[in-house]
Amino acid sequence: MADTIPDLNATVRAGTGKGAARSARRNGDVPGIVYGGGADPLPINIDFNKLLTRLRKGRFMSTLFNLKVDGHDDVRVICRGVQRDVVKDLPTHIDLMRLKRTSRVKIFIPVNFLNEETCPGVKKGGVLTVVRNEIELDVLAGDIPDQIEVDLAGAEIGDTISISSVTLPEGATSVISDRDFVIANIQAPRALAADDDDETEEVAADEVPTTDEAEDGGEE
């Protein structure tokens, strides 16, 4: 289970309704609500600047957070909605949903490549080219893995590692299920690739007949 779930700090919002929400915004906060998980809804405020920073990092809607609110137990939440100002496109309200350990969530998990230094293809000069450094999985909230491991122990130059060749954690499935997408590949070094191109050009040039050969070939 992942132990690196990021914290999301909030405070309890005094009062509900438009008046309390406007007051929160004037004080530099974004009002929000936490619901679900078999508990009563909890109105909260989140620091505007900290929230905006996290939003700009991307993947906010698919990131699991550890919500910390003074006077309340920490709880895992996932964002289910961010309302924005229609002109400035800045957050004005946020909806967070509590998750039980048995809840299923879609979340991006980082990919960790094992045995890169001893990989046959890399030792021969090949270059590991990472196409996806994280994969979106459908997984139980109580069984979120720290990472997805991809073993390069037997990978050679020209090999491609796709999702079908990776063993996912038990109970987890890839959100992209309709195609066998590429995670990484071992490419030939540029010098070798350039030499191959040169050889191809030389062969192509040798196959082109000279003027004399063309004329001789035309005589019976």
mmCIF file with all atom_site columns, C-alpha atoms in Angstrom:
data_model
loop_
_atom_site.group_PDB
_atom_site.id
_atom_site.type_symbol
_atom_site.label_atom_id
_atom_site.label_alt_id
_atom_site.label_comp_id
_atom_site.label_asym_id
_atom_site.label_entity_id
_atom_site.label_seq_id
_atom_site.pdbx_PDB_ins_code
_atom_site.Cartn_x
_atom_site.Cartn_y
_atom_site.Cartn_z
_atom_site.occupancy
_atom_site.B_iso_or_equiv
_atom_site.pdbx_formal_charge
_atom_site.auth_seq_id
_atom_site.auth_comp_id
_atom_site.auth_asym_id
_atom_site.auth_atom_id
_atom_site.pdbx_PDB_model_num
ATOM 1   C CA . MET A 1 1   ? 0.000   0.000  0.000   1.00 0.00 ? 1   MET A CA 1
ATOM 2   C CA . ALA A 1 2   ? 1.235   3.453  -0.809  1.00 0.00 ? 2   ALA A CA 1
ATOM 3   C CA . ASP A 1 3   ? 2.632   5.429  2.099   1.00 0.00 ? 3   ASP A CA 1
ATOM 4   C CA . THR A 1 4   ? 3.338   8.548  0.087   1.00 0.00 ? 4   THR A CA 1
ATOM 5   C CA . ILE A 1 5   ? -0.221  9.808  -0.312  1.00 0.00 ? 5   ILE A CA 1
ATOM 6   C CA . PRO A 1 6   ? 0.010   13.625 -0.321  1.00 0.00 ? 6   PRO A CA 1
ATOM 7   C CA . ASP A 1 7   ? -1.629  15.614 2.452   1.00 0.00 ? 7   ASP A CA 1
ATOM 8   C CA . LEU A 1 8   ? -4.347  18.139 1.727   1.00 0.00 ? 8   LEU A CA 1
ATOM 9   C CA . ASN A 1 9   ? -4.805  20.556 4.604   1.00 0.00 ? 9   ASN A CA 1
ATOM 10  C CA . ALA A 1 10  ? -8.124  22.255 5.319   1.00 0.00 ? 10  ALA A CA 1
ATOM 11  C CA . THR A 1 11  ? -10.029 24.003 8.085   1.00 0.00 ? 11  THR A CA 1
ATOM 12  C CA . VAL A 1 12  ? -13.650 23.667 9.115   1.00 0.00 ? 12  VAL A CA 1
ATOM 13  C CA . ARG A 1 13  ? -15.782 26.381 7.521   1.00 0.00 ? 13  ARG A CA 1
ATOM 14  C CA . ALA A 1 14  ? -17.988 28.251 9.971   1.00 0.00 ? 14  ALA A CA 1
ATOM 15  C CA . GLY A 1 15  ? -21.429 28.382 8.479   1.00 0.00 ? 15  GLY A CA 1
ATOM 16  C CA . THR A 1 16  ? -22.746 27.339 5.097   1.00 0.00 ? 16  THR A CA 1
ATOM 17  C CA . GLY A 1 17  ? -24.398 29.087 2.203   1.00 0.00 ? 17  GLY A CA 1
ATOM 18  C CA . LYS A 1 18  ? -23.292 31.851 -0.139  1.00 0.00 ? 18  LYS A CA 1
ATOM 19  C CA . GLY A 1 19  ? -22.436 34.292 2.619   1.00 0.00 ? 19  GLY A CA 1
ATOM 20  C CA . ALA A 1 20  ? -19.972 31.955 4.310   1.00 0.00 ? 20  ALA A CA 1
ATOM 21  C CA . ALA A 1 21  ? -18.481 31.011 0.944   1.00 0.00 ? 21  ALA A CA 1
ATOM 22  C CA . ARG A 1 22  ? -17.940 34.647 -0.021  1.00 0.00 ? 22  ARG A CA 1
ATOM 23  C CA . SER A 1 23  ? -16.338 35.320 3.341   1.00 0.00 ? 23  SER A CA 1
ATOM 24  C CA . ALA A 1 24  ? -13.942 32.415 2.815   1.00 0.00 ? 24  ALA A CA 1
ATOM 25  C CA . ARG A 1 25  ? -12.893 33.742 -0.590  1.00 0.00 ? 25  ARG A CA 1
ATOM 26  C CA . ARG A 1 26  ? -12.286 37.223 0.836   1.00 0.00 ? 26  ARG A CA 1
ATOM 27  C CA . ASN A 1 27  ? -9.951  35.622 3.384   1.00 0.00 ? 27  ASN A CA 1
ATOM 28  C CA . GLY A 1 28  ? -7.911  33.876 0.681   1.00 0.00 ? 28  GLY A CA 1
ATOM 29  C CA . ASP A 1 29  ? -9.569  30.461 0.937   1.00 0.00 ? 29  ASP A CA 1
ATOM 30  C CA . VAL A 1 30  ? -11.539 28.243 -1.393  1.00 0.00 ? 30  VAL A CA 1
ATOM 31  C CA . PRO A 1 31  ? -14.727 26.869 0.185   1.00 0.00 ? 31  PRO A CA 1
ATOM 32  C CA . GLY A 1 32  ? -15.502 23.205 -0.239  1.00 0.00 ? 32  GLY A CA 1
ATOM 33  C CA . ILE A 1 33  ? -17.467 20.245 0.990   1.00 0.00 ? 33  ILE A CA 1
ATOM 34  C CA . VAL A 1 34  ? -16.428 16.741 2.024   1.00 0.00 ? 34  VAL A CA 1
ATOM 35  C CA . TYR A 1 35  ? -19.105 14.066 1.646   1.00 0.00 ? 35  TYR A CA 1
ATOM 36  C CA . GLY A 1 36  ? -19.615 10.320 1.464   1.00 0.00 ? 36  GLY A CA 1
ATOM 37  C CA . GLY A 1 37  ? -17.980 7.553  3.430   1.00 0.00 ? 37  GLY A CA 1
ATOM 38  C CA . GLY A 1 38  ? -20.996 7.064  5.685   1.00 0.00 ? 38  GLY A CA 1
ATOM 39  C CA . ALA A 1 39  ? -20.416 10.374 7.511   1.00 0.00 ? 39  ALA A CA 1
ATOM 40  C CA . ASP A 1 40  ? -22.170 13.736 7.483   1.00 0.00 ? 40  ASP A CA 1
ATOM 41  C CA . PRO A 1 41  ? -21.029 16.352 4.948   1.00 0.00 ? 41  PRO A CA 1
ATOM 42  C CA . LEU A 1 42  ? -18.285 18.618 6.278   1.00 0.00 ? 42  LEU A CA 1
ATOM 43  C CA . PRO A 1 43  ? -17.916 22.200 5.007   1.00 0.00 ? 43  PRO A CA 1
ATOM 44  C CA . ILE A 1 44  ? -14.243 23.167 4.717   1.00 0.00 ? 44  ILE A CA 1
ATOM 45  C CA . ASN A 1 45  ? -11.895 25.895 3.526   1.00 0.00 ? 45  ASN A CA 1
ATOM 46  C CA . ILE A 1 46  ? -8.633  25.281 1.666   1.00 0.00 ? 46  ILE A CA 1
ATOM 47  C CA . ASP A 1 47  ? -5.898  27.878 1.220   1.00 0.00 ? 47  ASP A CA 1
ATOM 48  C CA . PHE A 1 48  ? -6.344  29.361 -2.266  1.00 0.00 ? 48  PHE A CA 1
ATOM 49  C CA . ASN A 1 49  ? -2.642  29.540 -3.183  1.00 0.00 ? 49  ASN A CA 1
ATOM 50  C CA . LYS A 1 50  ? -1.884  25.990 -2.042  1.00 0.00 ? 50  LYS A CA 1
ATOM 51  C CA . LEU A 1 51  ? -4.875  24.601 -3.895  1.00 0.00 ? 51  LEU A CA 1
ATOM 52  C CA . LEU A 1 52  ? -4.002  26.517 -7.059  1.00 0.00 ? 52  LEU A CA 1
ATOM 53  C CA . THR A 1 53  ? -0.443  25.149 -6.930  1.00 0.00 ? 53  THR A CA 1
ATOM 54  C CA . ARG A 1 54  ? -1.736  21.587 -6.730  1.00 0.00 ? 54  ARG A CA 1
ATOM 55  C CA . LEU A 1 55  ? -4.231  22.160 -9.529  1.00 0.00 ? 55  LEU A CA 1
ATOM 56  C CA . ARG A 1 56  ? -1.488  23.459 -11.824 1.00 0.00 ? 56  ARG A CA 1
ATOM 57  C CA . LYS A 1 57  ? 0.594   20.346 -11.234 1.00 0.00 ? 57  LYS A CA 1
ATOM 58  C CA . GLY A 1 58  ? -2.090  18.391 -13.078 1.00 0.00 ? 58  GLY A CA 1
ATOM 59  C CA . ARG A 1 59  ? -3.972  15.145 -12.422 1.00 0.00 ? 59  ARG A CA 1
ATOM 60  C CA . PHE A 1 60  ? -5.678  16.653 -9.394  1.00 0.00 ? 60  PHE A CA 1
ATOM 61  C CA . MET A 1 61  ? -8.952  14.863 -10.116 1.00 0.00 ? 61  MET A CA 1
ATOM 62  C CA . SER A 1 62  ? -7.252  11.450 -10.179 1.00 0.00 ? 62  SER A CA 1
ATOM 63  C CA . THR A 1 63  ? -4.974  11.903 -7.166  1.00 0.00 ? 63  THR A CA 1
ATOM 64  C CA . LEU A 1 64  ? -5.789  10.359 -3.809  1.00 0.00 ? 64  LEU A CA 1
ATOM 65  C CA . PHE A 1 65  ? -5.236  12.758 -0.890  1.00 0.00 ? 65  PHE A CA 1
ATOM 66  C CA . ASN A 1 66  ? -4.957  12.394 2.850   1.00 0.00 ? 66  ASN A CA 1
ATOM 67  C CA . LEU A 1 67  ? -7.284  15.149 4.098   1.00 0.00 ? 67  LEU A CA 1
ATOM 68  C CA . LYS A 1 68  ? -6.161  16.735 7.362   1.00 0.00 ? 68  LYS A CA 1
ATOM 69  C CA . VAL A 1 69  ? -8.678  18.879 9.222   1.00 0.00 ? 69  VAL A CA 1
ATOM 70  C CA . ASP A 1 70  ? -8.113  20.070 12.793  1.00 0.00 ? 70  ASP A CA 1
ATOM 71  C CA . GLY A 1 71  ? -10.407 18.267 15.201  1.00 0.00 ? 71  GLY A CA 1
ATOM 72  C CA . HIS A 1 72  ? -11.152 15.450 12.766  1.00 0.00 ? 72  HIS A CA 1
ATOM 73  C CA . ASP A 1 73  ? -9.510  12.146 11.928  1.00 0.00 ? 73  ASP A CA 1
ATOM 74  C CA . ASP A 1 74  ? -7.462  12.045 8.740   1.00 0.00 ? 74  ASP A CA 1
ATOM 75  C CA . VAL A 1 75  ? -9.419  10.597 5.856   1.00 0.00 ? 75  VAL A CA 1
ATOM 76  C CA . ARG A 1 76  ? -8.622  9.625  2.288   1.00 0.00 ? 76  ARG A CA 1
ATOM 77  C CA . VAL A 1 77  ? -10.442 11.689 -0.281  1.00 0.00 ? 77  VAL A CA 1
ATOM 78  C CA . ILE A 1 78  ? -10.557 12.174 -4.015  1.00 0.00 ? 78  ILE A CA 1
ATOM 79  C CA . CYS A 1 79  ? -11.774 15.289 -5.803  1.00 0.00 ? 79  CYS A CA 1
ATOM 80  C CA . ARG A 1 80  ? -15.111 14.980 -7.551  1.00 0.00 ? 80  ARG A CA 1
ATOM 81  C CA . GLY A 1 81  ? -15.473 18.549 -8.770  1.00 0.00 ? 81  GLY A CA 1
ATOM 82  C CA . VAL A 1 82  ? -13.803 21.950 -8.971  1.00 0.00 ? 82  VAL A CA 1
ATOM 83  C CA . GLN A 1 83  ? -15.936 24.983 -9.759  1.00 0.00 ? 83  GLN A CA 1
ATOM 84  C CA . ARG A 1 84  ? -14.080 27.846 -11.440 1.00 0.00 ? 84  ARG A CA 1
ATOM 85  C CA . ASP A 1 85  ? -14.641 31.509 -12.142 1.00 0.00 ? 85  ASP A CA 1
ATOM 86  C CA . VAL A 1 86  ? -15.977 31.775 -15.698 1.00 0.00 ? 86  VAL A CA 1
ATOM 87  C CA . VAL A 1 87  ? -13.703 34.726 -16.481 1.00 0.00 ? 87  VAL A CA 1
ATOM 88  C CA . LYS A 1 88  ? -10.501 34.137 -14.504 1.00 0.00 ? 88  LYS A CA 1
ATOM 89  C CA . ASP A 1 89  ? -10.689 30.302 -14.549 1.00 0.00 ? 89  ASP A CA 1
ATOM 90  C CA . LEU A 1 90  ? -9.644  30.226 -10.887 1.00 0.00 ? 90  LEU A CA 1
ATOM 91  C CA . PRO A 1 91  ? -11.080 27.760 -8.336  1.00 0.00 ? 91  PRO A CA 1
ATOM 92  C CA . THR A 1 92  ? -14.115 29.006 -6.415  1.00 0.00 ? 92  THR A CA 1
ATOM 93  C CA . HIS A 1 93  ? -15.376 25.774 -4.815  1.00 0.00 ? 93  HIS A CA 1
ATOM 94  C CA . ILE A 1 94  ? -14.211 22.178 -4.410  1.00 0.00 ? 94  ILE A CA 1
ATOM 95  C CA . ASP A 1 95  ? -16.037 18.883 -3.792  1.00 0.00 ? 95  ASP A CA 1
ATOM 96  C CA . LEU A 1 96  ? -14.168 16.058 -2.074  1.00 0.00 ? 96  LEU A CA 1
ATOM 97  C CA . MET A 1 97  ? -15.450 12.510 -1.579  1.00 0.00 ? 97  MET A CA 1
ATOM 98  C CA . ARG A 1 98  ? -14.380 10.322 1.320   1.00 0.00 ? 98  ARG A CA 1
ATOM 99  C CA . LEU A 1 99  ? -13.194 6.863  0.364   1.00 0.00 ? 99  LEU A CA 1
ATOM 100 C CA . LYS A 1 100 ? -13.534 3.594  2.198   1.00 0.00 ? 100 LYS A CA 1
ATOM 101 C CA . ARG A 1 101 ? -10.792 0.974  1.868   1.00 0.00 ? 101 ARG A CA 1
ATOM 102 C CA . THR A 1 102 ? -13.163 -1.016 -0.338  1.00 0.00 ? 102 THR A CA 1
ATOM 103 C CA . SER A 1 103 ? -13.879 1.899  -2.683  1.00 0.00 ? 103 SER A CA 1
ATOM 104 C CA . ARG A 1 104 ? -12.466 1.614  -6.185  1.00 0.00 ? 104 ARG A CA 1
ATOM 105 C CA . VAL A 1 105 ? -10.625 4.629  -7.580  1.00 0.00 ? 105 VAL A CA 1
ATOM 106 C CA . LYS A 1 106 ? -8.900  5.564  -10.800 1.00 0.00 ? 106 LYS A CA 1
ATOM 107 C CA . ILE A 1 107 ? -5.456  6.865  -9.978  1.00 0.00 ? 107 ILE A CA 1
ATOM 108 C CA . PHE A 1 108 ? -2.088  7.356  -11.695 1.00 0.00 ? 108 PHE A CA 1
ATOM 109 C CA . ILE A 1 109 ? 0.705   5.123  -10.349 1.00 0.00 ? 109 ILE A CA 1
ATOM 110 C CA . PRO A 1 110 ? 4.398   5.796  -11.155 1.00 0.00 ? 110 PRO A CA 1
ATOM 111 C CA . VAL A 1 111 ? 6.409   3.225  -13.109 1.00 0.00 ? 111 VAL A CA 1
ATOM 112 C CA . ASN A 1 112 ? 9.725   1.990  -11.698 1.00 0.00 ? 112 ASN A CA 1
ATOM 113 C CA . PHE A 1 113 ? 12.161  0.297  -14.093 1.00 0.00 ? 113 PHE A CA 1
ATOM 114 C CA . LEU A 1 114 ? 14.219  -2.499 -12.518 1.00 0.00 ? 114 LEU A CA 1
ATOM 115 C CA . ASN A 1 115 ? 17.644  -3.770 -13.649 1.00 0.00 ? 115 ASN A CA 1
ATOM 116 C CA . GLU A 1 116 ? 18.251  -0.937 -16.106 1.00 0.00 ? 116 GLU A CA 1
ATOM 117 C CA . GLU A 1 117 ? 22.011  -0.973 -15.418 1.00 0.00 ? 117 GLU A CA 1
ATOM 118 C CA . THR A 1 118 ? 22.283  -4.699 -16.186 1.00 0.00 ? 118 THR A CA 1
ATOM 119 C CA . CYS A 1 119 ? 19.793  -4.697 -19.057 1.00 0.00 ? 119 CYS A CA 1
ATOM 120 C CA . PRO A 1 120 ? 21.452  -6.456 -22.065 1.00 0.00 ? 120 PRO A CA 1
ATOM 121 C CA . GLY A 1 121 ? 20.171  -3.868 -24.531 1.00 0.00 ? 121 GLY A CA 1
ATOM 122 C CA . VAL A 1 122 ? 21.421  -0.949 -22.450 1.00 0.00 ? 122 VAL A CA 1
ATOM 123 C CA . LYS A 1 123 ? 24.808  -2.613 -21.848 1.00 0.00 ? 123 LYS A CA 1
ATOM 124 C CA . LYS A 1 124 ? 25.204  -2.893 -25.625 1.00 0.00 ? 124 LYS A CA 1
ATOM 125 C CA . GLY A 1 125 ? 24.663  0.847  -25.967 1.00 0.00 ? 125 GLY A CA 1
ATOM 126 C CA . GLY A 1 126 ? 20.904  0.942  -26.331 1.00 0.00 ? 126 GLY A CA 1
ATOM 127 C CA . VAL A 1 127 ? 18.869  3.744  -24.816 1.00 0.00 ? 127 VAL A CA 1
ATOM 128 C CA . LEU A 1 128 ? 15.846  3.227  -22.574 1.00 0.00 ? 128 LEU A CA 1
ATOM 129 C CA . THR A 1 129 ? 13.113  5.491  -23.914 1.00 0.00 ? 129 THR A CA 1
ATOM 130 C CA . VAL A 1 130 ? 10.227  5.912  -21.469 1.00 0.00 ? 130 VAL A CA 1
ATOM 131 C CA . VAL A 1 131 ? 6.883   6.547  -23.155 1.00 0.00 ? 131 VAL A CA 1
ATOM 132 C CA . ARG A 1 132 ? 4.818   6.499  -19.952 1.00 0.00 ? 132 ARG A CA 1
ATOM 133 C CA . ASN A 1 133 ? 6.327   7.150  -16.538 1.00 0.00 ? 133 ASN A CA 1
ATOM 134 C CA . GLU A 1 134 ? 2.970   6.531  -14.858 1.00 0.00 ? 134 GLU A CA 1
ATOM 135 C CA . ILE A 1 135 ? -0.095  4.433  -15.609 1.00 0.00 ? 135 ILE A CA 1
ATOM 136 C CA . GLU A 1 136 ? -3.705  5.053  -14.632 1.00 0.00 ? 136 GLU A CA 1
ATOM 137 C CA . LEU A 1 137 ? -5.114  2.091  -12.734 1.00 0.00 ? 137 LEU A CA 1
ATOM 138 C CA . ASP A 1 138 ? -8.525  1.149  -11.408 1.00 0.00 ? 138 ASP A CA 1
ATOM 139 C CA . VAL A 1 139 ? -7.712  -0.095 -7.894  1.00 0.00 ? 139 VAL A CA 1
ATOM 140 C CA . LEU A 1 140 ? -9.106  -0.497 -4.381  1.00 0.00 ? 140 LEU A CA 1
ATOM 141 C CA . ALA A 1 141 ? -8.425  2.534  -2.171  1.00 0.00 ? 141 ALA A CA 1
ATOM 142 C CA . GLY A 1 142 ? -7.008  0.210  0.486   1.00 0.00 ? 142 GLY A CA 1
ATOM 143 C CA . ASP A 1 143 ? -4.601  -1.489 -1.920  1.00 0.00 ? 143 ASP A CA 1
ATOM 144 C CA . ILE A 1 144 ? -3.043  1.385  -3.840  1.00 0.00 ? 144 ILE A CA 1
ATOM 145 C CA . PRO A 1 145 ? 0.519   0.354  -4.778  1.00 0.00 ? 145 PRO A CA 1
ATOM 146 C CA . ASP A 1 146 ? 3.542   2.620  -4.402  1.00 0.00 ? 146 ASP A CA 1
ATOM 147 C CA . GLN A 1 147 ? 4.648   1.872  -7.954  1.00 0.00 ? 147 GLN A CA 1
ATOM 148 C CA . ILE A 1 148 ? 4.375   -0.437 -10.938 1.00 0.00 ? 148 ILE A CA 1
ATOM 149 C CA . GLU A 1 149 ? 7.550   -2.443 -11.482 1.00 0.00 ? 149 GLU A CA 1
ATOM 150 C CA . VAL A 1 150 ? 8.868   -3.162 -14.978 1.00 0.00 ? 150 VAL A CA 1
ATOM 151 C CA . ASP A 1 151 ? 11.782  -5.616 -15.107 1.00 0.00 ? 151 ASP A CA 1
ATOM 152 C CA . LEU A 1 152 ? 14.316  -4.914 -17.885 1.00 0.00 ? 152 LEU A CA 1
ATOM 153 C CA . ALA A 1 153 ? 16.513  -7.944 -17.053 1.00 0.00 ? 153 ALA A CA 1
ATOM 154 C CA . GLY A 1 154 ? 16.130  -9.575 -20.469 1.00 0.00 ? 154 GLY A CA 1
ATOM 155 C CA . ALA A 1 155 ? 15.375  -6.570 -22.687 1.00 0.00 ? 155 ALA A CA 1
ATOM 156 C CA . GLU A 1 156 ? 17.441  -6.232 -25.875 1.00 0.00 ? 156 GLU A CA 1
ATOM 157 C CA . ILE A 1 157 ? 17.888  -3.399 -28.360 1.00 0.00 ? 157 ILE A CA 1
ATOM 158 C CA . GLY A 1 158 ? 14.683  -3.043 -30.328 1.00 0.00 ? 158 GLY A CA 1
ATOM 159 C CA . ASP A 1 159 ? 12.466  -4.558 -27.634 1.00 0.00 ? 159 ASP A CA 1
ATOM 160 C CA . THR A 1 160 ? 9.214   -2.842 -26.680 1.00 0.00 ? 160 THR A CA 1
ATOM 161 C CA . ILE A 1 161 ? 7.611   -3.097 -23.251 1.00 0.00 ? 161 ILE A CA 1
ATOM 162 C CA . SER A 1 162 ? 3.822   -2.842 -23.436 1.00 0.00 ? 162 SER A CA 1
ATOM 163 C CA . ILE A 1 163 ? 1.151   -2.980 -20.753 1.00 0.00 ? 163 ILE A CA 1
ATOM 164 C CA . SER A 1 164 ? 0.371   -6.624 -21.559 1.00 0.00 ? 164 SER A CA 1
ATOM 165 C CA . SER A 1 165 ? 3.900   -7.644 -20.538 1.00 0.00 ? 165 SER A CA 1
ATOM 166 C CA . VAL A 1 166 ? 3.642   -6.025 -17.095 1.00 0.00 ? 166 VAL A CA 1
ATOM 167 C CA . THR A 1 167 ? 2.274   -7.785 -14.018 1.00 0.00 ? 167 THR A CA 1
ATOM 168 C CA . LEU A 1 168 ? -0.144  -5.389 -12.335 1.00 0.00 ? 168 LEU A CA 1
ATOM 169 C CA . PRO A 1 169 ? -0.885  -5.530 -8.586  1.00 0.00 ? 169 PRO A CA 1
ATOM 170 C CA . GLU A 1 170 ? -3.594  -7.987 -7.601  1.00 0.00 ? 170 GLU A CA 1
ATOM 171 C CA . GLY A 1 171 ? -7.057  -6.507 -8.062  1.00 0.00 ? 171 GLY A CA 1
ATOM 172 C CA . ALA A 1 172 ? -5.791  -3.632 -10.220 1.00 0.00 ? 172 ALA A CA 1
ATOM 173 C CA . THR A 1 173 ? -6.615  -3.110 -13.887 1.00 0.00 ? 173 THR A CA 1
ATOM 174 C CA . SER A 1 174 ? -5.488  -0.581 -16.444 1.00 0.00 ? 174 SER A CA 1
ATOM 175 C CA . VAL A 1 175 ? -8.036  2.135  -17.161 1.00 0.00 ? 175 VAL A CA 1
ATOM 176 C CA . ILE A 1 176 ? -7.044  1.886  -20.847 1.00 0.00 ? 176 ILE A CA 1
ATOM 177 C CA . SER A 1 177 ? -8.310  -1.592 -21.663 1.00 0.00 ? 177 SER A CA 1
ATOM 178 C CA . ASP A 1 178 ? -8.998  -1.383 -25.378 1.00 0.00 ? 178 ASP A CA 1
ATOM 179 C CA . ARG A 1 179 ? -5.375  -1.383 -26.579 1.00 0.00 ? 179 ARG A CA 1
ATOM 180 C CA . ASP A 1 180 ? -1.960  -2.743 -25.673 1.00 0.00 ? 180 ASP A CA 1
ATOM 181 C CA . PHE A 1 181 ? -0.169  0.587  -25.211 1.00 0.00 ? 181 PHE A CA 1
ATOM 182 C CA . VAL A 1 182 ? 3.609   1.020  -25.040 1.00 0.00 ? 182 VAL A CA 1
ATOM 183 C CA . ILE A 1 183 ? 5.317   1.878  -21.747 1.00 0.00 ? 183 ILE A CA 1
ATOM 184 C CA . ALA A 1 184 ? 8.934   1.969  -22.906 1.00 0.00 ? 184 ALA A CA 1
ATOM 185 C CA . ASN A 1 185 ? 11.361  0.611  -25.487 1.00 0.00 ? 185 ASN A CA 1
ATOM 186 C CA . ILE A 1 186 ? 15.086  0.020  -25.932 1.00 0.00 ? 186 ILE A CA 1
ATOM 187 C CA . GLN A 1 187 ? 16.288  2.063  -28.891 1.00 0.00 ? 187 GLN A CA 1
ATOM 188 C CA . ALA A 1 188 ? 19.534  1.641  -30.787 1.00 0.00 ? 188 ALA A CA 1
ATOM 189 C CA . PRO A 1 189 ? 22.158  4.333  -30.088 1.00 0.00 ? 189 PRO A CA 1
ATOM 190 C CA . ARG A 1 190 ? 22.084  7.245  -32.537 1.00 0.00 ? 190 ARG A CA 1
ATOM 191 C CA . ALA A 1 191 ? 25.494  6.406  -34.008 1.00 0.00 ? 191 ALA A CA 1
ATOM 192 C CA . LEU A 1 192 ? 24.379  2.865  -34.840 1.00 0.00 ? 192 LEU A CA 1
ATOM 193 C CA . ALA A 1 193 ? 21.108  4.090  -36.278 1.00 0.00 ? 193 ALA A CA 1
ATOM 194 C CA . ALA A 1 194 ? 23.004  6.629  -38.403 1.00 0.00 ? 194 ALA A CA 1
ATOM 195 C CA . ASP A 1 195 ? 25.373  3.914  -39.701 1.00 0.00 ? 195 ASP A CA 1
ATOM 196 C CA . ASP A 1 196 ? 22.388  1.779  -40.690 1.00 0.00 ? 196 ASP A CA 1
ATOM 197 C CA . ASP A 1 197 ? 20.908  4.710  -42.588 1.00 0.00 ? 197 ASP A CA 1
ATOM 198 C CA . ASP A 1 198 ? 24.219  5.310  -44.376 1.00 0.00 ? 198 ASP A CA 1
ATOM 199 C CA . GLU A 1 199 ? 24.450  1.634  -45.374 1.00 0.00 ? 199 GLU A CA 1
ATOM 200 C CA . THR A 1 200 ? 20.909  1.753  -46.707 1.00 0.00 ? 200 THR A CA 1
ATOM 201 C CA . GLU A 1 201 ? 21.733  4.815  -48.789 1.00 0.00 ? 201 GLU A CA 1
ATOM 202 C CA . GLU A 1 202 ? 24.920  3.156  -50.122 1.00 0.00 ? 202 GLU A CA 1
ATOM 203 C CA . VAL A 1 203 ? 23.042  0.011  -51.134 1.00 0.00 ? 203 VAL A CA 1
ATOM 204 C CA . ALA A 1 204 ? 20.390  2.084  -52.815 1.00 0.00 ? 204 ALA A CA 1
ATOM 205 C CA . ALA A 1 205 ? 23.082  4.028  -54.689 1.00 0.00 ? 205 ALA A CA 1
ATOM 206 C CA . ASP A 1 206 ? 24.820  0.790  -55.811 1.00 0.00 ? 206 ASP A CA 1
ATOM 207 C CA . GLU A 1 207 ? 21.568  -0.493 -57.262 1.00 0.00 ? 207 GLU A CA 1
ATOM 208 C CA . VAL A 1 208 ? 21.232  2.543  -59.547 1.00 0.00 ? 208 VAL A CA 1
ATOM 209 C CA . PRO A 1 209 ? 22.935  1.723  -62.928 1.00 0.00 ? 209 PRO A CA 1
ATOM 210 C CA . THR A 1 210 ? 25.448  4.161  -64.397 1.00 0.00 ? 210 THR A CA 1
ATOM 211 C CA . THR A 1 211 ? 24.804  5.827  -67.731 1.00 0.00 ? 211 THR A CA 1
ATOM 212 C CA . ASP A 1 212 ? 27.116  3.384  -69.547 1.00 0.00 ? 212 ASP A CA 1
ATOM 213 C CA . GLU A 1 213 ? 25.480  0.374  -67.874 1.00 0.00 ? 213 GLU A CA 1
ATOM 214 C CA . ALA A 1 214 ? 22.075  1.680  -68.785 1.00 0.00 ? 214 ALA A CA 1
ATOM 215 C CA . GLU A 1 215 ? 23.126  2.100  -72.414 1.00 0.00 ? 215 GLU A CA 1
ATOM 216 C CA . ASP A 1 216 ? 24.766  -1.342 -72.555 1.00 0.00 ? 216 ASP A CA 1
ATOM 217 C CA . GLY A 1 217 ? 21.735  -2.917 -71.038 1.00 0.00 ? 217 GLY A CA 1
ATOM 218 C CA . GLY A 1 218 ? 19.611  -1.513 -73.799 1.00 0.00 ? 218 GLY A CA 1
ATOM 219 C CA . GLU A 1 219 ? 21.642  -3.247 -76.620 1.00 0.00 ? 219 GLU A CA 1
ATOM 220 C CA . GLU A 1 220 ? 20.770  -6.733 -77.892 1.00 0.00 ? 220 GLU A CA 1
#
